[in-house]
Short mmCIF file of C-alpha atoms and ligand atoms in Angstrom, two decimals:
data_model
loop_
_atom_site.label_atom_id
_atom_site.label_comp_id
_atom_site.label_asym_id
_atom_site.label_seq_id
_atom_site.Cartn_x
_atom_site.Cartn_y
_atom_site.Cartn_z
CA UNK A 1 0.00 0.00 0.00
CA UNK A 2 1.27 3.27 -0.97
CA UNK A 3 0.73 7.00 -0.16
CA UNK A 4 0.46 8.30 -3.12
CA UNK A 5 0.55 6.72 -6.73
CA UNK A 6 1.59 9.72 -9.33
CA UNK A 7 1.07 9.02 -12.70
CA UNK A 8 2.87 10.59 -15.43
CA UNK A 9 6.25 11.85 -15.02
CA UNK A 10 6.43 15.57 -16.00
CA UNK A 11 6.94 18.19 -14.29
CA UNK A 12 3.79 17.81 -12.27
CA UNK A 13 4.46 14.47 -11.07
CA UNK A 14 8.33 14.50 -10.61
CA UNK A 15 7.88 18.25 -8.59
CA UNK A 16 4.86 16.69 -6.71
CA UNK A 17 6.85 13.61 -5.83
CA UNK A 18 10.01 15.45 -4.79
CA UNK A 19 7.40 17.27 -2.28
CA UNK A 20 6.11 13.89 -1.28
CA UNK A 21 9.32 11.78 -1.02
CA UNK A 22 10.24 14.98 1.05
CA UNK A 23 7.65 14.17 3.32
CA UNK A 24 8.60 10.75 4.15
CA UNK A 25 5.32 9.55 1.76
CA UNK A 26 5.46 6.05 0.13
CA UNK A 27 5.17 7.03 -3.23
CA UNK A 28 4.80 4.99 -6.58
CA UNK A 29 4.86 6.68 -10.41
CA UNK A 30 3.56 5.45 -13.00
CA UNK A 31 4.81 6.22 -16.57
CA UNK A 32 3.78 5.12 -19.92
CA UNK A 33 6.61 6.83 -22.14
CA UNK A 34 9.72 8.68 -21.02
CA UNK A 35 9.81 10.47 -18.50
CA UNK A 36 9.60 15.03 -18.83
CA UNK A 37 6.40 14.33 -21.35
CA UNK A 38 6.29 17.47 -23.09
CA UNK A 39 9.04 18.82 -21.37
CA UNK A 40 11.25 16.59 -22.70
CA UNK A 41 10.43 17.07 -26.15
CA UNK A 42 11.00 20.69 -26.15
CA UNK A 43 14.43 21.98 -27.70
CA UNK A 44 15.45 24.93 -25.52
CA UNK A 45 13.46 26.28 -22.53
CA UNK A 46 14.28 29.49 -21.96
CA UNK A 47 11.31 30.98 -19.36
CA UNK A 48 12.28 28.30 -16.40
CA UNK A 49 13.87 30.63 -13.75
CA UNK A 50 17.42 29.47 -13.10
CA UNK A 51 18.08 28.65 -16.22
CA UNK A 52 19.20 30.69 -19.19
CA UNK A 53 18.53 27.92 -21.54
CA UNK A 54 18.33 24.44 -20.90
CA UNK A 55 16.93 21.75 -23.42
CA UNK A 56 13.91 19.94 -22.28
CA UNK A 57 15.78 16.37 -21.43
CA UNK A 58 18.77 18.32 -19.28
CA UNK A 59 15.80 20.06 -17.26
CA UNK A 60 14.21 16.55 -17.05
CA UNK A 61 17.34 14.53 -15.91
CA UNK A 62 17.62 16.66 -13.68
CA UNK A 63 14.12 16.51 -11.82
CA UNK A 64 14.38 13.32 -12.33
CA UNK A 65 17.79 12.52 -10.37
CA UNK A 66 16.48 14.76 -7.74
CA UNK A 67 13.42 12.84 -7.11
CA UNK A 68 15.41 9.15 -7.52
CA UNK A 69 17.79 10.40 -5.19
CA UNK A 70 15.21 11.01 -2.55
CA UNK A 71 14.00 7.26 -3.53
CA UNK A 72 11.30 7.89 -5.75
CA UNK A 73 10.15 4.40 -7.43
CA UNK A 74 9.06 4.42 -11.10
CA UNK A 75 7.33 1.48 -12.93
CA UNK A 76 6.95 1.80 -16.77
CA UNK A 77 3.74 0.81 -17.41
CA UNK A 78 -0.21 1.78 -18.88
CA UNK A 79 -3.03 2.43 -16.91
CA UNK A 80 -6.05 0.22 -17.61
CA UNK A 81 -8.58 0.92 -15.37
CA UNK A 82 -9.39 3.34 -12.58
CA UNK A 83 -10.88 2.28 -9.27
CA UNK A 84 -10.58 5.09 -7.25
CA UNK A 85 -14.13 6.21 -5.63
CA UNK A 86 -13.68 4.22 -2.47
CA UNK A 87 -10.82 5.63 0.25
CA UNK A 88 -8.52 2.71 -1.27
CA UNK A 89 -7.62 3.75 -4.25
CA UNK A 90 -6.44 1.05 -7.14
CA UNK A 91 -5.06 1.28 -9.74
CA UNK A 92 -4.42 -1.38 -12.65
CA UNK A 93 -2.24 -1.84 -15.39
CA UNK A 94 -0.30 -3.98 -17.70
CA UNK A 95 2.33 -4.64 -14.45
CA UNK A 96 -0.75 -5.61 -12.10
CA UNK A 97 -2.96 -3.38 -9.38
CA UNK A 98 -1.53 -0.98 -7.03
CA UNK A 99 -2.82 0.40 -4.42
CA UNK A 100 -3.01 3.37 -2.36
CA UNK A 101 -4.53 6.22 -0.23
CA UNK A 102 -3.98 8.71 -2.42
CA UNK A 103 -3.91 9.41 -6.48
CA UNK A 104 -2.56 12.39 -8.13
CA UNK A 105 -3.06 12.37 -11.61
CA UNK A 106 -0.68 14.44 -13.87
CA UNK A 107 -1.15 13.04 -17.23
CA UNK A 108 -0.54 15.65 -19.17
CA UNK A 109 -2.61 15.88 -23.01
CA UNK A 110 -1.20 14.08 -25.97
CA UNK A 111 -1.13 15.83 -29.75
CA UNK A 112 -3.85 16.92 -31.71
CA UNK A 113 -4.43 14.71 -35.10
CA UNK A 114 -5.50 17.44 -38.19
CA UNK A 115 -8.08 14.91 -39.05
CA UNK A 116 -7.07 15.10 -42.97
CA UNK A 117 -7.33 12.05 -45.08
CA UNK A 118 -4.57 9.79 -44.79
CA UNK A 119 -2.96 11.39 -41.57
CA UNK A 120 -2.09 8.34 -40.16
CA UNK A 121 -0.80 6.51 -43.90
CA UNK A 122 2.21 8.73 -43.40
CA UNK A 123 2.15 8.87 -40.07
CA UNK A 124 6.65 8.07 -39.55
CA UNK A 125 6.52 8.40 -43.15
CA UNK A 126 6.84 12.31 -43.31
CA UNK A 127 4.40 13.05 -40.81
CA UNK A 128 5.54 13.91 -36.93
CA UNK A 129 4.06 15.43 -34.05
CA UNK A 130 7.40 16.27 -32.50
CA UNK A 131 9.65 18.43 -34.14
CA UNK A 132 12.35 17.69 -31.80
CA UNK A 133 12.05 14.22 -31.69
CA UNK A 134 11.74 13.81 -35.49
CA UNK A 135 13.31 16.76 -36.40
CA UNK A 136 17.10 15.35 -37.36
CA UNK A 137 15.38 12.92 -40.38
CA UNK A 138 14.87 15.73 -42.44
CA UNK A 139 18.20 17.26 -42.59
CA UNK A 140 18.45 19.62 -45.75
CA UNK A 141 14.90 18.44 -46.58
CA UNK A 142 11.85 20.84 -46.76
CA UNK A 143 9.28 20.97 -44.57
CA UNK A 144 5.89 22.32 -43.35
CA UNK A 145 5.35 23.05 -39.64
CA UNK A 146 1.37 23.71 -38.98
CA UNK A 147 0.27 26.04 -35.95
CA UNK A 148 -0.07 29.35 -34.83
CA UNK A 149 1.52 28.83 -30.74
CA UNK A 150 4.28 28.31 -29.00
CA UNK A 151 4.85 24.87 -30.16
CA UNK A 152 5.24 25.90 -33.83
CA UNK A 153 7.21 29.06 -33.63
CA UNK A 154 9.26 27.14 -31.27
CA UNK A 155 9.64 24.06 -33.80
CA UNK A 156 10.38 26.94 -36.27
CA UNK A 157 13.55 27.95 -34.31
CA UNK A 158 14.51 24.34 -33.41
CA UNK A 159 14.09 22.60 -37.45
CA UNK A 160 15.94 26.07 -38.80
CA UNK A 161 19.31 24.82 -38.13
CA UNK A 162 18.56 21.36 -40.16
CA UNK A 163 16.37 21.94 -42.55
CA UNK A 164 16.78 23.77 -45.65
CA UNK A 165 13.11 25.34 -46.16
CA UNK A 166 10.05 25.68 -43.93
CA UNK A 167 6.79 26.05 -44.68
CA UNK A 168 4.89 28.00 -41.49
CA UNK A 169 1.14 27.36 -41.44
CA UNK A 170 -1.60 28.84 -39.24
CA UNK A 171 -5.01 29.06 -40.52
CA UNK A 172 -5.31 32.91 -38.44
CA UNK A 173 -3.24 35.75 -39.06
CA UNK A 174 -1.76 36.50 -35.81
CA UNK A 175 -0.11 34.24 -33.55
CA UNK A 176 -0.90 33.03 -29.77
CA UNK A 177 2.68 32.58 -28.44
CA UNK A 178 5.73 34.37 -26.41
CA UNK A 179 6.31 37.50 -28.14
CA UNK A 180 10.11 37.23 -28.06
CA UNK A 181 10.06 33.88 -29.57
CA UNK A 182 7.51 34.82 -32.55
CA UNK A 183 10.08 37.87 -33.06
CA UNK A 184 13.17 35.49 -33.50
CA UNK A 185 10.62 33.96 -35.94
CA UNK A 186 9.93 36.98 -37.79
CA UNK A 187 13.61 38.41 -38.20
CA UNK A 188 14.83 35.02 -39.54
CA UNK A 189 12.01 35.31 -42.01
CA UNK A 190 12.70 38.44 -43.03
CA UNK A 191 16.22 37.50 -44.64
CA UNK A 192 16.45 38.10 -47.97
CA UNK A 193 18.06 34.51 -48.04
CA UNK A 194 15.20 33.41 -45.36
CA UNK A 195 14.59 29.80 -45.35
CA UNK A 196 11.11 30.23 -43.87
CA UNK A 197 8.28 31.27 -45.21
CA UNK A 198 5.10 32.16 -43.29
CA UNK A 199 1.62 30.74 -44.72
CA UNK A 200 -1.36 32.65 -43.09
CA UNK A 201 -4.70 32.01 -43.41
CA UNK A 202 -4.33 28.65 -44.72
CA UNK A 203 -5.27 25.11 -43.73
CA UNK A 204 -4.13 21.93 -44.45
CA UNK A 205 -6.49 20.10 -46.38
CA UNK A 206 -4.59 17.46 -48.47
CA UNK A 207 -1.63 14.99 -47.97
CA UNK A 208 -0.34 13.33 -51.41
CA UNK A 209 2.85 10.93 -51.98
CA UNK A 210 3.51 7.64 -52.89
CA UNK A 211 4.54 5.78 -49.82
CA UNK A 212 5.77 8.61 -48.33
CA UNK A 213 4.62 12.36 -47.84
CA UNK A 214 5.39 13.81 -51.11
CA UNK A 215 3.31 17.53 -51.08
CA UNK A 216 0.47 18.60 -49.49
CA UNK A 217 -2.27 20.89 -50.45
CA UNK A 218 -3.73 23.79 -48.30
CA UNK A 219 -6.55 26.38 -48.71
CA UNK A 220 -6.47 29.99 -48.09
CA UNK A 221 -9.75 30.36 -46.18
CA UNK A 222 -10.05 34.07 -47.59
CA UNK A 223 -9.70 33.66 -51.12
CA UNK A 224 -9.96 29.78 -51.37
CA UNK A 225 -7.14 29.26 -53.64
CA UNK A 226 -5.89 25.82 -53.41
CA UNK A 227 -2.26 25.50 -54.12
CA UNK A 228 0.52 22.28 -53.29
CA UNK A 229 3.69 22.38 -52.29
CA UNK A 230 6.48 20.02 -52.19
CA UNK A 231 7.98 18.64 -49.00
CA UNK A 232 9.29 15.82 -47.34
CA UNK A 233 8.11 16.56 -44.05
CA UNK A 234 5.05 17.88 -41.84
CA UNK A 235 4.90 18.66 -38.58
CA UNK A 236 1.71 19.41 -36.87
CA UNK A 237 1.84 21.65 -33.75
CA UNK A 238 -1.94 22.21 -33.35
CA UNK A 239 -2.27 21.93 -29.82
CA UNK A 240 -2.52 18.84 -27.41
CA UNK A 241 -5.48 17.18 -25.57
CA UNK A 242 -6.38 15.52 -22.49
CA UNK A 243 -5.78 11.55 -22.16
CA UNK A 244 -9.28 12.15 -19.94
CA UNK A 245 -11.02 8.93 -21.59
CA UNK A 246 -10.67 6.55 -18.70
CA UNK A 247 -11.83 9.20 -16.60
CA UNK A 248 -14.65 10.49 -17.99
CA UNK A 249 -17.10 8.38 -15.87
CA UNK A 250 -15.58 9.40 -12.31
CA UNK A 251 -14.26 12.52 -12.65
CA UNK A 252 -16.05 16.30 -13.41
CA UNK A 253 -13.79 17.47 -16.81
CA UNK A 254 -14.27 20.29 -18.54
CA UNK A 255 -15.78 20.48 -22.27
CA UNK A 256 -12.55 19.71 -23.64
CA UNK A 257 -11.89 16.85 -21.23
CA UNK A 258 -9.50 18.69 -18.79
CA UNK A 259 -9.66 17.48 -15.16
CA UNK A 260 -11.49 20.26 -12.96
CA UNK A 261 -9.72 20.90 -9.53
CA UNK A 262 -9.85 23.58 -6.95
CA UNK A 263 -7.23 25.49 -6.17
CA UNK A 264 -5.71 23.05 -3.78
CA UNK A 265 -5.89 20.35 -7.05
CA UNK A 266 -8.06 18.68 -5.30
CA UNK A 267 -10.80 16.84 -7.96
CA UNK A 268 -14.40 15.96 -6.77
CA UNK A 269 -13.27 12.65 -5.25
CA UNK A 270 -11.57 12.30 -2.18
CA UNK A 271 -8.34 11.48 -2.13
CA UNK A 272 -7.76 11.78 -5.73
CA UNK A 273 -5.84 14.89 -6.84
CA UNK A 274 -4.73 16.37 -10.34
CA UNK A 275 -1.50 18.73 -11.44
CA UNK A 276 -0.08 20.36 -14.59
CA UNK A 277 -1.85 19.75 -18.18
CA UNK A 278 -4.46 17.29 -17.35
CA UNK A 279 -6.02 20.18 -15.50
CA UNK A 280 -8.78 22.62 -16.35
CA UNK A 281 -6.32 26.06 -16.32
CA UNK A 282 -5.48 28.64 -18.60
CA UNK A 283 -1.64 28.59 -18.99
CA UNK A 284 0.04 25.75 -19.02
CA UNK A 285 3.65 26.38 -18.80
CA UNK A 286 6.67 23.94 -17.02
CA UNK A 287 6.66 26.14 -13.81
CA UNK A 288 2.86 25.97 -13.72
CA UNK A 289 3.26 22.26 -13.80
CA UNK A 290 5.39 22.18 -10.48
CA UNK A 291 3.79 24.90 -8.93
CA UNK A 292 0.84 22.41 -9.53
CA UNK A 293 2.22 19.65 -8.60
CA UNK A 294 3.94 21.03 -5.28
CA UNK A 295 0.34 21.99 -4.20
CA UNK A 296 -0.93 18.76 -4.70
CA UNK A 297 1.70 17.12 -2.95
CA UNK A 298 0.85 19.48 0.43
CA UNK A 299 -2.67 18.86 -0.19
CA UNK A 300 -1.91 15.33 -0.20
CA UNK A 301 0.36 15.61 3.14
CA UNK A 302 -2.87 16.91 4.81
CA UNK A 303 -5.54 14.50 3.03
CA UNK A 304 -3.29 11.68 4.74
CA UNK A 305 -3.22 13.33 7.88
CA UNK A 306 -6.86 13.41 8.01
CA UNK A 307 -7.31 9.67 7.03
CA UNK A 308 -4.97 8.87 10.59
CA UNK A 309 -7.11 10.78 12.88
P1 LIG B 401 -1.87 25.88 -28.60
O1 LIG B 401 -1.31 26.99 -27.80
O2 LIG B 401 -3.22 25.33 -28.25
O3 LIG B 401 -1.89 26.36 -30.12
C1 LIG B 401 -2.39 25.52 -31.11
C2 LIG B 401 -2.33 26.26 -32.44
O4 LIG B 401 -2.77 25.38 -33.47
C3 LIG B 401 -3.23 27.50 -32.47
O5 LIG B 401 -2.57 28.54 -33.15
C4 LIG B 401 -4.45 27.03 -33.24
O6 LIG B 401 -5.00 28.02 -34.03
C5 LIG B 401 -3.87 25.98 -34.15
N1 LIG B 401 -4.83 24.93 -34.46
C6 LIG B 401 -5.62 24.23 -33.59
N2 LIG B 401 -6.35 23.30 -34.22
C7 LIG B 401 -6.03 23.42 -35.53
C8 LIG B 401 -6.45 22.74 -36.70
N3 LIG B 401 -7.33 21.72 -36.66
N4 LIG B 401 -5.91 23.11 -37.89
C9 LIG B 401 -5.02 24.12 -37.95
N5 LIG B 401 -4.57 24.81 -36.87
C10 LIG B 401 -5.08 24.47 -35.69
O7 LIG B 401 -0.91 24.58 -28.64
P2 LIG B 401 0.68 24.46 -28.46
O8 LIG B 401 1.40 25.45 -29.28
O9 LIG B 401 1.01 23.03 -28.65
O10 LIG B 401 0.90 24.79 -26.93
C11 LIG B 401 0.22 24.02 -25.93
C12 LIG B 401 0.52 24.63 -24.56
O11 LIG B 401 1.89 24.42 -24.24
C13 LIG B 401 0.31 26.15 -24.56
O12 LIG B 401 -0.19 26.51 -23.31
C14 LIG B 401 1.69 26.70 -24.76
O13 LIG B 401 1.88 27.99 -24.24
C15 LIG B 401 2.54 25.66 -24.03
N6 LIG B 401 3.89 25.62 -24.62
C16 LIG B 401 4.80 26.49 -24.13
C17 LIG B 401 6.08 26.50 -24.66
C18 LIG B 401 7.08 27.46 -24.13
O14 LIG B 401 8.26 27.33 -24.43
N7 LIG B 401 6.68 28.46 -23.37
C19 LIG B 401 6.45 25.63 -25.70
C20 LIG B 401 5.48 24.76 -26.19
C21 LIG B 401 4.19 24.77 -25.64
P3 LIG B 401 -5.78 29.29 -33.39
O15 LIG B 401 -4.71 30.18 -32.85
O16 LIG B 401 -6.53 29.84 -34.54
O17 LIG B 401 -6.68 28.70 -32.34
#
């Protein structure tokens, strides 16, 4: 029986088990990946005080050692089911049940699919979701990057240094992302040799090649002209959602599937608690996540303290 079982292992989880382990809790995480989630998959982070650029895995590693050191156990494994109503909480997956008296659930939201025909035929063949995962395949290549926020203009900046033309895409014409970063964006594009070129206005709408991405073809939504263009990859940076669906029978989530807490991230069960992402917020940043996920952790401390008496 543990304290607390955390699953996912970003920033919420590996701050809010730091707090915990702290606290002399029995705690257990649960990861289905790597550990950092989106944190790890970003290139530089330049907004996480301390740091005046890290990349994504460093700042990872190193939330990570701090919470192994303080003897944080980790099992690599996917949630099945949810049992978590009653004051013991289980919690089953492929590696068996756990149980425990508390659940904090920091599971961050996953990549949003453009839902255009064939999406998932070149899905690894052209198509990624993660510029910095993906990014080093298409050295000297040309490729498309589609989104108007922070994840695009910061896949922008990352792909720039490999590849040798990108396509920007946002179907708005202005952006919803850190100033400074869009501004890098903007004076790179502005050189008369620029390798980027910004698309606004426009939507994806088709995705041609044999085998492999080859073109695709996007709309301007003002004027409707269809045109193609030639490239090897795409990247699509539209946004993430919620991995809610196991959830969606216990807890209260938002329209969008986003766990509602209160401010103490507790959800509308006892003893089950939610931090970073997964949660019904408006900004959704790293230090949110472990501001999150240190709250949960004292609100946990207290919920257990409760239980004794
Ligand atoms: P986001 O902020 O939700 O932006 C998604 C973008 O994709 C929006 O510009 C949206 O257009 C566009 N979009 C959505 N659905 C689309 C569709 N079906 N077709 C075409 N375009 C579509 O997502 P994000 O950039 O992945 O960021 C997610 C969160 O992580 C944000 O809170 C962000 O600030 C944070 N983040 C922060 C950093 C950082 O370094 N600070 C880095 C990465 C992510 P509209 O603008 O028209 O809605």
């Amino acid at each position: 029986m543990y304290d607390l079982i955390i699953i996912g292992a970003g920033p919420a989880g590996l701050t809010a088990s730091i707090y915990a382990l702290r606290a002399r809790k029995k705690v257990l995480m649960l990861e289905r990946m790597i550990p950092g989630g989106q944190m790890a998959m970003t290139n530089n982070i330049e907004n996480y005080p301390g740091f005046d650029k890290i990349t994504g895995m460093d700042l990872t590693t190193k939330m990570l050692e701090q919470a192994v050191k303080l003897g944080l156990e980790i099992t690599y494994t996917d949630v099945l089911e949810y049992d978590i109503t009653d004051t013991i909480k289980k919690v089953r997956t492929h590696n068996g049940t756990f149980e425990a008296k508390t659940v904090l659930l920091c599971l961050g939201a996953f990549a949003k699919q453009l839902e255009v025909e064939n999406e998932q035929k070149y899905l690894g063949k052209g198509i990624s979701y993660c510029a910095t995962c993906d990014g080093n395949f298409f050295k000297d290549k040309t490729v498309a990057i589609v989104g108007g926020g922070n994840t695009s203009i910061k896949d922008v900046l990352y792909l720039y240094d490999i590849v040798k033309k990108i396509y920007l895409i946002h179907r708005r014409d202005t952006f919803r992302c850190e100033e400074s970063a869009l501004d890098k964006v903007k004076i790179l594009s502005e050189k008369s040799d620029s390798k980027i070129n910004i698309i606004l206005n426009s939507i994806v709408t088709g995705l041609k090649g044999d085998g492999k991405l080859e073109s695709i073809v996007i709309e301007n939504k003002e004027n409707k002209a269809i045109s193609e263009l030639n490239v090897d990859g795409l990247f699509v940076a539209i946004g993430r959602k919620p991995d809610t669906d196991l959830l969606k029978d216990i807890l209260e989530l938002d329209s969008l599937g986003y766990i509602k807490t209160d401010e103490d991230m507790k959800t509308n069960i006892a003893g089950v608690f939610a931090a970073g992402d997964v949660r019904h917020k408006t900004l959704r940043q790293i230090i949110t996540a472990c501001a999150d996920g240190a709250i949960a952790s004292i609100s946990i401390n207290n919920y257990i303290s409760t239980m004794k008496n």
